[in-house]
Amino acid sequence: MRKEVKSMFLLALLVANNLCVFAQDATGAETNDQFTSEEQEIFAKNTEAFEFQAEVGRLMDIIINSLYTNKEIFLRELISNASDALDKIRFLAVSDPSILKELTELAIRIEYDSDEKTISIYDTGIGMTKQDLINNLGTIAKSGTTNFVEALTKENNLNLIGQFGVGFYSSFLAGNKVTVITKHNDDDQYIWESSAASQFAITKDPRGNTLERGTKIIIHLKQDAYEFADQDTLKSLIKKYSEFINFPIYLKTQKEVSKEVPDEDAEEAQEPTETTDDLEVKDGEEEKKPKMKTIKEKVWDWEVINDSKALWLRSKEEIEEEEYYKFYKSISKDYDDPLSYIHFTAEGEVDFKAVLFIPKHAPFDMFENYYQKSSSLKLYVRRVLIGDAFEDLIPKYLNFLRGVIDSDDLPINVSRESLQQLKLVKVIGRKVVKKALEMVKKLAEAKDIDEEEEDEEYEEDGEETTTTTEEQQDSGENTEETEDEEAYKEKKR
């Protein structure tokens, strides 16, 4: 027993010495407060340690090799979790608006520290109680690695993955330590922390309820993941995976702004020299304005990254053709309007919405590496990008198609390779092919109609030309006859 108490105390002391969090108020303002010595003592005294039941090394191997192929996926997963938390509080606020209290903003805020090599994701969602932290972030431990693997492989049911908290644990792909600060309306503010070892620690935040409501996740990056503590990298990843999330995603960015300040050097150079002449100063004379110069200053500000809206979720009757063209250009990076498009909703074995486009011009590299190329359709699950390079979604001859497909029926936290094996994805592919061929058929029919109309116009123009020529010929013959008659009459005279 003494060994257990001693190990718990050492763990609490280690956590207290290493923990550095950035609390954030309701308006999104940042405070960089570290624990005081008194708060560290309280933290160490109140920390509770919990054992993971699963073998973490095996768990990380499953996550890396079976579910995710890119480290960058962690950001997509955490933003998706934050969006779910915001959805929950918004749903509860419909029946009880007072649940929002003074914190009415529903948003996600992301910031980074390039010196400390940390990334933090903060949402003003429903938050978690102490028990929620144990249940939600310890689900894998509760189930055990063996049960997890069995559930994962049984009947190839990848929907079970989301029940084991794997999405959150993807943060350990990029981080060697993860800190979660959370505040629920029904509980105090708590801190959860783990280094993906055999334990995680939970303690009441000694600084009080600094968040008011919501969850803030701080990822302490591994050495081979320092690249993510970069403004341009984060902005690119947010736009790639979470551009169509329902809630605004703010990234704290650094910008250069121009600012005018007094030019002290110019003033010193223009100071008057001593002179024997007496200068007469008039009453009420205005003071000379100092010379100004423009300097560049770096400032931090919150920038909304996901300013695009999910057009496919709206009714077709509400969308103007120009909006479709603008959306096509944003996803395809094409300068021309599309040749044709189709917007449809599919229901049945799997429900999904889709917008498909046919470019006006064929891609210049359409037949290069023909059999190695993947389709350019983007597949979303609840407005979160899952993949944009699927090999077997549609046949190779339709790879020129552009567009988006969004379904709520697919699992979100799986790799593209695993997702391609799902039966539902193949059903989606068949329906997409059917709609695409219908669109091509309509284009062909429209072209045939145009050609028939052109032929009819050509025939009509030909008949008019023939009639005109005959009239001209008849007129010419009459003129010749008239001239002969007049010559004969003259001769008789």
Short mmCIF file of C-alpha atoms in Angstrom, two decimals:
data_model
loop_
_atom_site.label_atom_id
_atom_site.label_comp_id
_atom_site.label_asym_id
_atom_site.label_seq_id
_atom_site.Cartn_x
_atom_site.Cartn_y
_atom_site.Cartn_z
CA MET A 1 0.00 0.00 0.00
CA ARG A 2 2.85 2.35 0.84
CA LYS A 3 4.31 1.87 -2.62
CA GLU A 4 0.99 2.81 -4.24
CA VAL A 5 0.66 5.96 -2.10
CA LYS A 6 4.25 6.87 -2.83
CA SER A 7 3.83 6.39 -6.59
CA MET A 8 0.64 8.47 -6.59
CA PHE A 9 2.40 11.26 -4.71
CA LEU A 10 5.37 11.24 -7.08
CA LEU A 11 3.03 11.31 -10.09
CA ALA A 12 1.10 14.25 -8.66
CA LEU A 13 4.32 16.12 -7.91
CA LEU A 14 5.64 15.48 -11.41
CA VAL A 15 2.42 16.68 -13.00
CA ALA A 16 2.36 19.80 -10.84
CA ASN A 17 5.93 20.72 -11.77
CA ASN A 18 5.45 20.22 -15.49
CA LEU A 19 1.93 21.50 -16.03
CA CYS A 20 1.65 24.81 -17.83
CA VAL A 21 -1.77 25.84 -19.05
CA PHE A 22 -3.19 28.86 -20.79
CA ALA A 23 -6.57 29.79 -19.38
CA GLN A 24 -8.99 31.69 -21.55
CA ASP A 25 -11.89 33.89 -20.54
CA ALA A 26 -15.34 33.99 -22.13
CA THR A 27 -14.36 36.57 -24.70
CA GLY A 28 -11.46 34.49 -25.93
CA ALA A 29 -8.78 36.64 -24.29
CA GLU A 30 -5.64 34.79 -23.30
CA THR A 31 -3.99 34.78 -19.87
CA ASN A 32 -0.60 33.14 -19.47
CA ASP A 33 -0.77 32.20 -15.79
CA GLN A 34 1.39 29.46 -14.34
CA PHE A 35 0.73 27.82 -11.01
CA THR A 36 1.99 29.61 -7.95
CA SER A 37 3.79 27.59 -5.29
CA GLU A 38 0.63 27.54 -3.18
CA GLU A 39 -1.46 26.31 -6.13
CA GLN A 40 1.14 23.61 -6.86
CA GLU A 41 0.79 22.30 -3.32
CA ILE A 42 -3.02 22.22 -3.64
CA PHE A 43 -2.72 20.54 -7.03
CA ALA A 44 -0.37 17.85 -5.73
CA LYS A 45 -2.53 17.24 -2.67
CA ASN A 46 -5.80 16.83 -4.60
CA THR A 47 -4.54 14.89 -7.63
CA GLU A 48 -6.03 11.45 -8.20
CA ALA A 49 -4.21 8.89 -10.31
CA PHE A 50 -6.01 6.28 -12.42
CA GLU A 51 -4.60 3.19 -14.06
CA PHE A 52 -5.20 2.47 -17.74
CA GLN A 53 -6.45 -1.10 -18.09
CA ALA A 54 -5.28 -1.39 -21.68
CA GLU A 55 -1.69 -1.77 -22.75
CA VAL A 56 -0.93 1.70 -24.08
CA GLY A 57 1.87 0.60 -26.36
CA ARG A 58 -0.46 -1.82 -28.10
CA LEU A 59 -3.19 0.83 -28.19
CA MET A 60 -0.94 3.38 -29.91
CA ASP A 61 0.12 0.72 -32.40
CA ILE A 62 -3.54 0.10 -33.27
CA ILE A 63 -4.26 3.80 -33.68
CA ILE A 64 -1.22 4.51 -35.85
CA ASN A 65 -1.25 1.40 -38.03
CA SER A 66 -4.96 0.57 -38.25
CA LEU A 67 -6.85 3.84 -38.06
CA TYR A 68 -4.68 6.79 -39.03
CA THR A 69 -1.98 7.21 -41.63
CA ASN A 70 -1.16 10.91 -41.08
CA LYS A 71 -0.23 12.70 -37.87
CA GLU A 72 -2.16 15.74 -39.03
CA ILE A 73 -5.42 13.83 -38.51
CA PHE A 74 -5.31 14.69 -34.78
CA LEU A 75 -6.41 18.26 -35.51
CA ARG A 76 -9.40 17.09 -37.54
CA GLU A 77 -10.46 14.73 -34.73
CA LEU A 78 -10.19 17.33 -31.96
CA ILE A 79 -12.08 19.96 -33.98
CA SER A 80 -14.78 17.39 -34.69
CA ASN A 81 -15.06 16.60 -30.96
CA ALA A 82 -15.28 20.32 -30.20
CA SER A 83 -18.05 20.71 -32.77
CA ASP A 84 -19.98 17.85 -31.14
CA ALA A 85 -19.68 19.55 -27.74
CA LEU A 86 -21.03 22.79 -29.23
CA ASP A 87 -23.90 20.91 -30.87
CA LYS A 88 -24.86 19.45 -27.49
CA ILE A 89 -24.97 22.79 -25.67
CA ARG A 90 -26.88 24.40 -28.55
CA PHE A 91 -29.45 21.59 -28.49
CA LEU A 92 -29.95 21.99 -24.73
CA ALA A 93 -30.19 25.78 -25.09
CA VAL A 94 -33.20 25.43 -27.41
CA SER A 95 -35.38 24.29 -24.51
CA ASP A 96 -33.48 26.19 -21.80
CA PRO A 97 -31.64 29.33 -23.06
CA SER A 98 -30.40 30.08 -19.54
CA ILE A 99 -27.99 27.14 -19.81
CA LEU A 100 -25.66 29.35 -21.89
CA LYS A 101 -25.48 31.90 -19.06
CA GLU A 102 -23.28 34.88 -20.05
CA LEU A 103 -21.16 32.82 -22.43
CA THR A 104 -23.43 32.91 -25.49
CA GLU A 105 -20.67 32.61 -28.12
CA LEU A 106 -20.45 29.12 -29.63
CA ALA A 107 -17.06 28.88 -31.30
CA ILE A 108 -13.76 27.02 -31.51
CA ARG A 109 -10.49 28.85 -30.87
CA ILE A 110 -7.08 27.46 -31.77
CA GLU A 111 -3.73 28.94 -30.81
CA TYR A 112 -0.12 27.82 -30.80
CA ASP A 113 3.10 28.63 -28.99
CA SER A 114 6.12 28.17 -31.23
CA ASP A 115 8.49 28.59 -28.27
CA GLU A 116 6.80 26.11 -25.93
CA LYS A 117 5.84 23.85 -28.89
CA THR A 118 2.21 23.54 -27.86
CA ILE A 119 -1.16 23.71 -29.62
CA SER A 120 -4.41 24.40 -27.77
CA ILE A 121 -7.98 23.86 -28.98
CA TYR A 122 -10.70 25.57 -26.93
CA ASP A 123 -14.45 25.26 -27.39
CA THR A 124 -17.33 26.86 -25.50
CA GLY A 125 -19.34 23.65 -25.66
CA ILE A 126 -20.99 21.61 -22.94
CA GLY A 127 -17.78 20.73 -21.11
CA MET A 128 -17.20 17.68 -18.89
CA THR A 129 -17.67 16.86 -15.24
CA LYS A 130 -15.07 14.91 -13.27
CA GLN A 131 -17.00 11.72 -13.92
CA ASP A 132 -17.25 12.55 -17.62
CA LEU A 133 -13.47 12.86 -17.77
CA ILE A 134 -13.08 9.38 -16.28
CA ASN A 135 -15.77 7.84 -18.49
CA ASN A 136 -15.15 9.65 -21.80
CA LEU A 137 -11.37 9.84 -21.80
CA GLY A 138 -10.94 6.45 -20.17
CA THR A 139 -13.29 4.46 -22.39
CA ILE A 140 -10.45 2.51 -23.99
CA ALA A 141 -9.07 1.65 -20.57
CA LYS A 142 -12.53 0.55 -19.51
CA SER A 143 -12.94 -1.74 -22.51
CA GLY A 144 -9.44 -3.17 -22.64
CA THR A 145 -7.25 -3.67 -25.68
CA THR A 146 -8.48 -7.19 -26.33
CA ASN A 147 -12.13 -6.17 -26.35
CA PHE A 148 -11.31 -3.22 -28.56
CA VAL A 149 -9.53 -5.36 -31.14
CA GLU A 150 -12.30 -7.95 -31.08
CA ALA A 151 -15.01 -5.32 -31.57
CA LEU A 152 -12.97 -3.70 -34.34
CA THR A 153 -12.53 -6.88 -36.34
CA LYS A 154 -15.91 -8.49 -35.67
CA GLU A 155 -18.04 -8.26 -38.82
CA ASN A 156 -15.81 -5.40 -39.97
CA ASN A 157 -17.97 -2.98 -37.97
CA LEU A 158 -15.87 0.18 -37.91
CA ASN A 159 -18.73 2.18 -36.38
CA LEU A 160 -17.64 0.81 -33.01
CA ILE A 161 -14.43 2.80 -33.14
CA GLY A 162 -16.10 5.99 -32.00
CA GLN A 163 -17.31 4.26 -28.84
CA PHE A 164 -13.77 3.75 -27.59
CA GLY A 165 -12.53 7.35 -27.51
CA VAL A 166 -10.00 6.74 -30.28
CA GLY A 167 -10.62 10.18 -31.82
CA PHE A 168 -9.32 11.95 -28.74
CA TYR A 169 -6.35 9.62 -28.39
CA SER A 170 -5.19 10.53 -31.90
CA SER A 171 -3.71 13.61 -30.19
CA PHE A 172 -0.88 11.34 -28.98
CA LEU A 173 0.19 10.92 -32.60
CA ALA A 174 1.61 14.44 -32.42
CA GLY A 175 1.94 15.02 -28.67
CA ASN A 176 3.94 13.34 -25.91
CA LYS A 177 1.68 14.89 -23.26
CA VAL A 178 -1.93 16.07 -23.40
CA THR A 179 -3.63 18.34 -20.90
CA VAL A 180 -7.40 18.78 -20.80
CA ILE A 181 -8.99 21.65 -18.88
CA THR A 182 -12.78 21.49 -18.73
CA LYS A 183 -15.72 23.17 -17.04
CA HIS A 184 -19.28 21.85 -16.99
CA ASN A 185 -22.24 23.84 -15.65
CA ASP A 186 -22.89 21.11 -13.07
CA ASP A 187 -19.36 20.83 -11.72
CA ASP A 188 -16.15 22.70 -10.98
CA GLN A 189 -13.26 23.11 -13.39
CA TYR A 190 -11.01 20.03 -13.61
CA ILE A 191 -7.69 19.17 -15.22
CA TRP A 192 -6.98 15.83 -16.89
CA GLU A 193 -3.43 15.00 -17.93
CA SER A 194 -1.59 12.02 -19.35
CA SER A 195 1.68 11.27 -21.10
CA ALA A 196 0.29 8.09 -22.70
CA ALA A 197 1.99 6.05 -20.02
CA SER A 198 0.14 3.66 -17.76
CA GLN A 199 -1.74 6.37 -15.85
CA PHE A 200 -3.70 9.59 -16.21
CA ALA A 201 -4.23 12.18 -13.51
CA ILE A 202 -7.32 14.24 -12.64
CA THR A 203 -7.45 17.14 -10.22
CA LYS A 204 -9.61 20.14 -9.45
CA ASP A 205 -8.12 23.28 -11.02
CA PRO A 206 -6.56 25.33 -8.19
CA ARG A 207 -7.00 28.57 -10.19
CA GLY A 208 -10.77 28.30 -10.11
CA ASN A 209 -13.29 28.35 -12.97
CA THR A 210 -11.29 30.36 -15.50
CA LEU A 211 -13.05 28.87 -18.54
CA GLU A 212 -16.63 29.52 -17.33
CA ARG A 213 -17.76 26.69 -19.63
CA GLY A 214 -16.22 24.42 -22.25
CA THR A 215 -13.06 22.40 -22.83
CA LYS A 216 -9.50 23.35 -23.65
CA ILE A 217 -7.05 20.72 -24.87
CA ILE A 218 -3.33 21.50 -24.81
CA ILE A 219 -1.01 19.26 -26.81
CA HIS A 220 2.68 19.30 -25.95
CA LEU A 221 4.21 18.35 -29.28
CA LYS A 222 6.75 15.63 -29.92
CA GLN A 223 10.04 16.65 -31.49
CA ASP A 224 9.04 15.19 -34.86
CA ALA A 225 5.75 17.14 -34.77
CA TYR A 226 7.10 20.67 -34.17
CA GLU A 227 5.95 21.55 -37.68
CA PHE A 228 2.38 21.88 -36.39
CA ALA A 229 3.29 24.84 -34.16
CA ASP A 230 3.18 27.03 -37.22
CA GLN A 231 0.55 29.53 -38.33
CA ASP A 232 0.45 28.62 -42.02
CA THR A 233 0.42 24.87 -41.33
CA LEU A 234 -2.51 25.14 -38.92
CA LYS A 235 -4.45 27.40 -41.26
CA SER A 236 -3.93 24.99 -44.14
CA LEU A 237 -5.05 21.96 -42.09
CA ILE A 238 -8.18 23.71 -40.77
CA LYS A 239 -9.19 24.70 -44.31
CA LYS A 240 -8.46 21.22 -45.61
CA TYR A 241 -10.38 19.16 -43.05
CA SER A 242 -12.79 21.45 -41.21
CA GLU A 243 -13.71 24.20 -43.68
CA PHE A 244 -17.44 23.43 -43.51
CA ILE A 245 -17.87 22.94 -39.74
CA ASN A 246 -21.07 24.64 -38.52
CA PHE A 247 -19.34 26.77 -35.91
CA PRO A 248 -16.71 29.47 -36.50
CA ILE A 249 -13.12 28.33 -36.04
CA TYR A 250 -10.76 31.10 -34.95
CA LEU A 251 -6.99 30.84 -35.25
CA LYS A 252 -4.79 33.26 -33.34
CA THR A 253 -2.57 34.70 -36.04
CA GLN A 254 0.28 37.16 -36.12
CA LYS A 255 0.03 40.07 -38.55
CA GLU A 256 2.06 43.10 -39.50
CA VAL A 257 0.25 46.44 -39.26
CA SER A 258 1.37 49.93 -40.15
CA LYS A 259 1.54 52.45 -37.32
CA GLU A 260 2.47 56.14 -37.25
CA VAL A 261 4.78 57.33 -34.47
CA PRO A 262 6.67 60.58 -33.85
CA ASP A 263 9.99 60.73 -35.69
CA GLU A 264 12.37 61.67 -32.87
CA ASP A 265 15.44 61.57 -35.12
CA ALA A 266 13.92 64.13 -37.51
CA GLU A 267 12.96 66.42 -34.61
CA GLU A 268 16.48 66.36 -33.18
CA ALA A 269 17.95 67.18 -36.59
CA GLN A 270 15.63 70.21 -36.99
CA GLU A 271 16.24 71.80 -33.54
CA PRO A 272 16.98 75.55 -34.04
CA THR A 273 20.57 76.74 -33.51
CA GLU A 274 21.42 79.62 -31.17
CA THR A 275 20.88 83.05 -32.74
CA THR A 276 21.28 86.64 -31.55
CA ASP A 277 17.99 87.75 -33.07
CA ASP A 278 15.08 88.01 -30.72
CA LEU A 279 12.12 85.98 -31.92
CA GLU A 280 8.75 87.50 -31.37
CA VAL A 281 6.20 84.96 -30.20
CA LYS A 282 2.59 85.82 -30.79
CA ASP A 283 -0.12 84.89 -28.33
CA GLY A 284 -2.20 81.93 -29.40
CA GLU A 285 0.36 80.67 -31.90
CA GLU A 286 -0.17 76.95 -32.49
CA GLU A 287 2.57 74.54 -31.51
CA LYS A 288 4.36 72.94 -34.37
CA LYS A 289 3.15 69.35 -35.00
CA PRO A 290 5.87 66.71 -34.67
CA LYS A 291 6.99 64.88 -37.78
CA MET A 292 5.63 61.34 -38.02
CA LYS A 293 7.05 58.15 -39.48
CA THR A 294 5.41 54.83 -40.36
CA ILE A 295 6.67 51.66 -38.75
CA LYS A 296 5.65 48.00 -39.03
CA GLU A 297 4.40 46.36 -35.85
CA LYS A 298 3.50 42.72 -35.21
CA VAL A 299 0.17 42.12 -33.49
CA TRP A 300 -1.87 39.03 -32.58
CA ASP A 301 -5.49 38.76 -33.59
CA TRP A 302 -8.22 36.11 -34.00
CA GLU A 303 -8.95 35.21 -37.62
CA VAL A 304 -11.95 33.18 -38.81
CA ILE A 305 -10.64 30.34 -40.97
CA ASN A 306 -13.79 28.47 -42.04
CA ASP A 307 -15.68 31.25 -43.81
CA SER A 308 -17.15 28.86 -46.44
CA LYS A 309 -20.62 27.40 -45.99
CA ALA A 310 -21.75 23.88 -46.81
CA LEU A 311 -23.76 24.67 -49.92
CA TRP A 312 -24.93 21.07 -50.41
CA LEU A 313 -26.96 21.16 -47.17
CA ARG A 314 -29.26 23.86 -48.52
CA SER A 315 -32.32 23.26 -50.68
CA LYS A 316 -31.73 23.43 -54.45
CA GLU A 317 -34.54 25.96 -54.80
CA GLU A 318 -32.70 28.41 -52.53
CA ILE A 319 -29.40 28.33 -54.44
CA GLU A 320 -28.66 30.59 -57.39
CA GLU A 321 -26.65 29.30 -60.33
CA GLU A 322 -23.92 31.82 -59.59
CA GLU A 323 -23.51 30.28 -56.11
CA TYR A 324 -22.93 26.86 -57.66
CA TYR A 325 -20.30 28.36 -59.98
CA LYS A 326 -18.55 30.10 -57.10
CA PHE A 327 -18.57 26.91 -55.01
CA TYR A 328 -17.14 24.90 -57.91
CA LYS A 329 -14.27 27.34 -58.34
CA SER A 330 -13.48 27.21 -54.61
CA ILE A 331 -13.18 23.40 -54.48
CA SER A 332 -11.60 22.81 -57.88
CA LYS A 333 -9.34 25.88 -58.15
CA ASP A 334 -10.63 26.27 -61.72
CA TYR A 335 -11.06 29.72 -63.26
CA ASP A 336 -13.86 28.72 -65.65
CA ASP A 337 -17.48 27.97 -64.84
CA PRO A 338 -18.44 24.27 -64.90
CA LEU A 339 -19.97 22.74 -68.02
CA SER A 340 -22.74 21.13 -65.99
CA TYR A 341 -23.64 20.27 -62.39
CA ILE A 342 -26.13 18.19 -60.42
CA HIS A 343 -27.25 18.56 -56.80
CA PHE A 344 -29.09 15.62 -55.25
CA THR A 345 -29.98 13.80 -52.03
CA ALA A 346 -29.85 10.00 -51.84
CA GLU A 347 -31.85 7.98 -49.33
CA GLY A 348 -32.10 4.29 -48.62
CA GLU A 349 -29.37 1.95 -47.48
CA VAL A 350 -27.18 4.98 -46.90
CA ASP A 351 -28.23 8.64 -46.82
CA PHE A 352 -26.01 11.31 -48.30
CA LYS A 353 -26.04 14.63 -50.13
CA ALA A 354 -23.85 15.43 -53.10
CA VAL A 355 -23.00 18.13 -55.63
CA LEU A 356 -21.19 16.95 -58.77
CA PHE A 357 -19.59 19.10 -61.47
CA ILE A 358 -18.30 18.46 -64.98
CA PRO A 359 -15.46 20.88 -65.86
CA LYS A 360 -15.75 22.90 -69.04
CA HIS A 361 -12.31 21.69 -70.17
CA ALA A 362 -10.73 18.28 -69.72
CA PRO A 363 -7.74 18.23 -67.31
CA PHE A 364 -4.48 18.55 -69.23
CA ASP A 365 -3.07 15.46 -67.46
CA MET A 366 -6.25 13.38 -67.72
CA PHE A 367 -4.56 10.40 -69.36
CA GLU A 368 -1.22 10.58 -67.54
CA ASN A 369 -0.82 7.74 -65.01
CA TYR A 370 -4.38 6.82 -65.87
CA TYR A 371 -4.52 3.61 -63.81
CA GLN A 372 -2.73 5.06 -60.79
CA LYS A 373 -4.90 8.15 -60.43
CA SER A 374 -7.65 8.50 -57.85
CA SER A 375 -10.91 10.39 -58.12
CA SER A 376 -11.02 14.05 -57.11
CA LEU A 377 -14.34 13.85 -55.26
CA LYS A 378 -14.21 14.99 -51.63
CA LEU A 379 -15.92 12.73 -49.09
CA TYR A 380 -17.23 14.37 -45.91
CA VAL A 381 -18.79 12.89 -42.80
CA ARG A 382 -20.90 15.46 -40.97
CA ARG A 383 -19.04 18.24 -42.85
CA VAL A 384 -15.61 16.90 -41.79
CA LEU A 385 -13.32 15.90 -44.67
CA ILE A 386 -12.45 12.20 -44.58
CA GLY A 387 -10.67 11.89 -47.92
CA ASP A 388 -10.22 13.39 -51.37
CA ALA A 389 -8.34 10.63 -53.19
CA PHE A 390 -10.40 7.44 -53.32
CA GLU A 391 -9.34 4.78 -55.78
CA ASP A 392 -12.49 2.67 -56.05
CA LEU A 393 -15.25 5.16 -55.33
CA ILE A 394 -15.99 5.73 -59.04
CA PRO A 395 -14.60 4.19 -62.28
CA LYS A 396 -11.41 5.62 -63.77
CA TYR A 397 -13.24 7.04 -66.78
CA LEU A 398 -15.15 9.41 -64.44
CA ASN A 399 -12.08 10.79 -62.68
CA PHE A 400 -12.65 14.15 -64.37
CA LEU A 401 -15.64 14.74 -62.05
CA ARG A 402 -15.35 17.33 -59.28
CA GLY A 403 -17.61 17.73 -56.28
CA VAL A 404 -18.44 16.79 -52.69
CA ILE A 405 -20.29 13.94 -50.99
CA ASP A 406 -21.45 14.26 -47.38
CA SER A 407 -22.99 11.48 -45.27
CA ASP A 408 -23.93 11.16 -41.60
CA ASP A 409 -23.97 7.36 -41.79
CA LEU A 410 -20.21 6.78 -42.09
CA PRO A 411 -17.72 6.50 -39.20
CA ILE A 412 -15.59 9.62 -38.93
CA ASN A 413 -12.44 8.49 -37.13
CA VAL A 414 -11.09 5.89 -39.53
CA SER A 415 -8.41 6.00 -42.16
CA ARG A 416 -9.13 6.38 -45.85
CA GLU A 417 -7.84 2.86 -46.49
CA SER A 418 -10.25 1.34 -43.96
CA LEU A 419 -13.15 3.46 -45.14
CA GLN A 420 -12.78 2.24 -48.73
CA GLN A 421 -13.54 -1.30 -47.59
CA LEU A 422 -16.91 -0.37 -46.15
CA LYS A 423 -19.96 -1.62 -47.98
CA LEU A 424 -21.69 1.75 -47.52
CA VAL A 425 -18.95 3.54 -49.46
CA LYS A 426 -19.44 1.16 -52.37
CA VAL A 427 -23.19 1.86 -52.28
CA ILE A 428 -22.45 5.58 -52.40
CA GLY A 429 -20.14 5.01 -55.37
CA ARG A 430 -22.83 3.19 -57.37
CA LYS A 431 -25.37 5.98 -56.79
CA VAL A 432 -22.84 8.67 -57.68
CA VAL A 433 -21.96 6.88 -60.95
CA LYS A 434 -25.66 6.63 -61.84
CA LYS A 435 -26.20 10.37 -61.30
CA ALA A 436 -23.01 11.28 -63.14
CA LEU A 437 -24.05 9.26 -66.20
CA GLU A 438 -27.49 10.90 -66.10
CA MET A 439 -25.76 14.28 -66.19
CA VAL A 440 -23.60 13.22 -69.16
CA LYS A 441 -26.67 11.84 -70.95
CA LYS A 442 -28.52 15.15 -70.53
CA LEU A 443 -25.52 16.98 -71.96
CA ALA A 444 -25.52 14.64 -74.98
CA GLU A 445 -29.30 15.06 -75.49
CA ALA A 446 -28.98 18.82 -75.24
CA LYS A 447 -26.20 18.73 -77.83
CA ASP A 448 -28.37 16.63 -80.19
CA ILE A 449 -31.23 19.10 -79.84
CA ASP A 450 -28.88 21.99 -80.58
CA GLU A 451 -27.55 20.20 -83.65
CA GLU A 452 -31.10 19.49 -84.91
CA GLU A 453 -32.04 23.14 -84.44
CA GLU A 454 -28.91 24.18 -86.30
CA ASP A 455 -29.75 21.77 -89.16
CA GLU A 456 -33.31 23.15 -89.36
CA GLU A 457 -32.01 26.72 -89.43
CA TYR A 458 -29.52 25.72 -92.12
CA GLU A 459 -32.27 24.12 -94.24
CA GLU A 460 -34.49 27.19 -93.85
CA ASP A 461 -31.62 29.46 -94.83
CA GLY A 462 -30.94 27.20 -97.86
CA GLU A 463 -34.58 27.37 -99.03
CA GLU A 464 -34.58 31.17 -98.74
CA THR A 465 -31.34 31.37 -100.68
CA THR A 466 -32.70 29.10 -103.45
CA THR A 467 -35.93 31.13 -103.73
CA THR A 468 -34.01 34.39 -103.91
CA THR A 469 -31.72 33.03 -106.63
CA GLU A 470 -34.64 31.83 -108.75
CA GLU A 471 -36.36 35.21 -108.44
CA GLN A 472 -33.16 36.94 -109.46
CA GLN A 473 -32.82 34.64 -112.48
CA ASP A 474 -36.47 35.24 -113.55
CA SER A 475 -35.96 38.95 -113.19
CA GLY A 476 -32.88 38.78 -115.40
CA GLU A 477 -34.72 36.90 -118.19
CA ASN A 478 -37.58 39.44 -118.15
CA THR A 479 -35.10 42.26 -118.46
CA GLU A 480 -33.47 40.65 -121.51
CA GLU A 481 -36.89 40.14 -123.20
CA THR A 482 -37.83 43.77 -122.63
CA GLU A 483 -34.58 44.98 -124.15
CA ASP A 484 -35.11 42.80 -127.31
CA GLU A 485 -38.65 44.14 -127.81
CA GLU A 486 -37.51 47.74 -127.57
CA ALA A 487 -34.71 47.10 -130.12
CA TYR A 488 -37.21 45.54 -132.57
CA LYS A 489 -39.61 48.49 -132.28
CA GLU A 490 -36.81 50.95 -132.94
CA LYS A 491 -35.77 49.01 -136.05
CA LYS A 492 -39.30 49.11 -137.44
CA ARG A 493 -39.46 52.84 -137.06
#
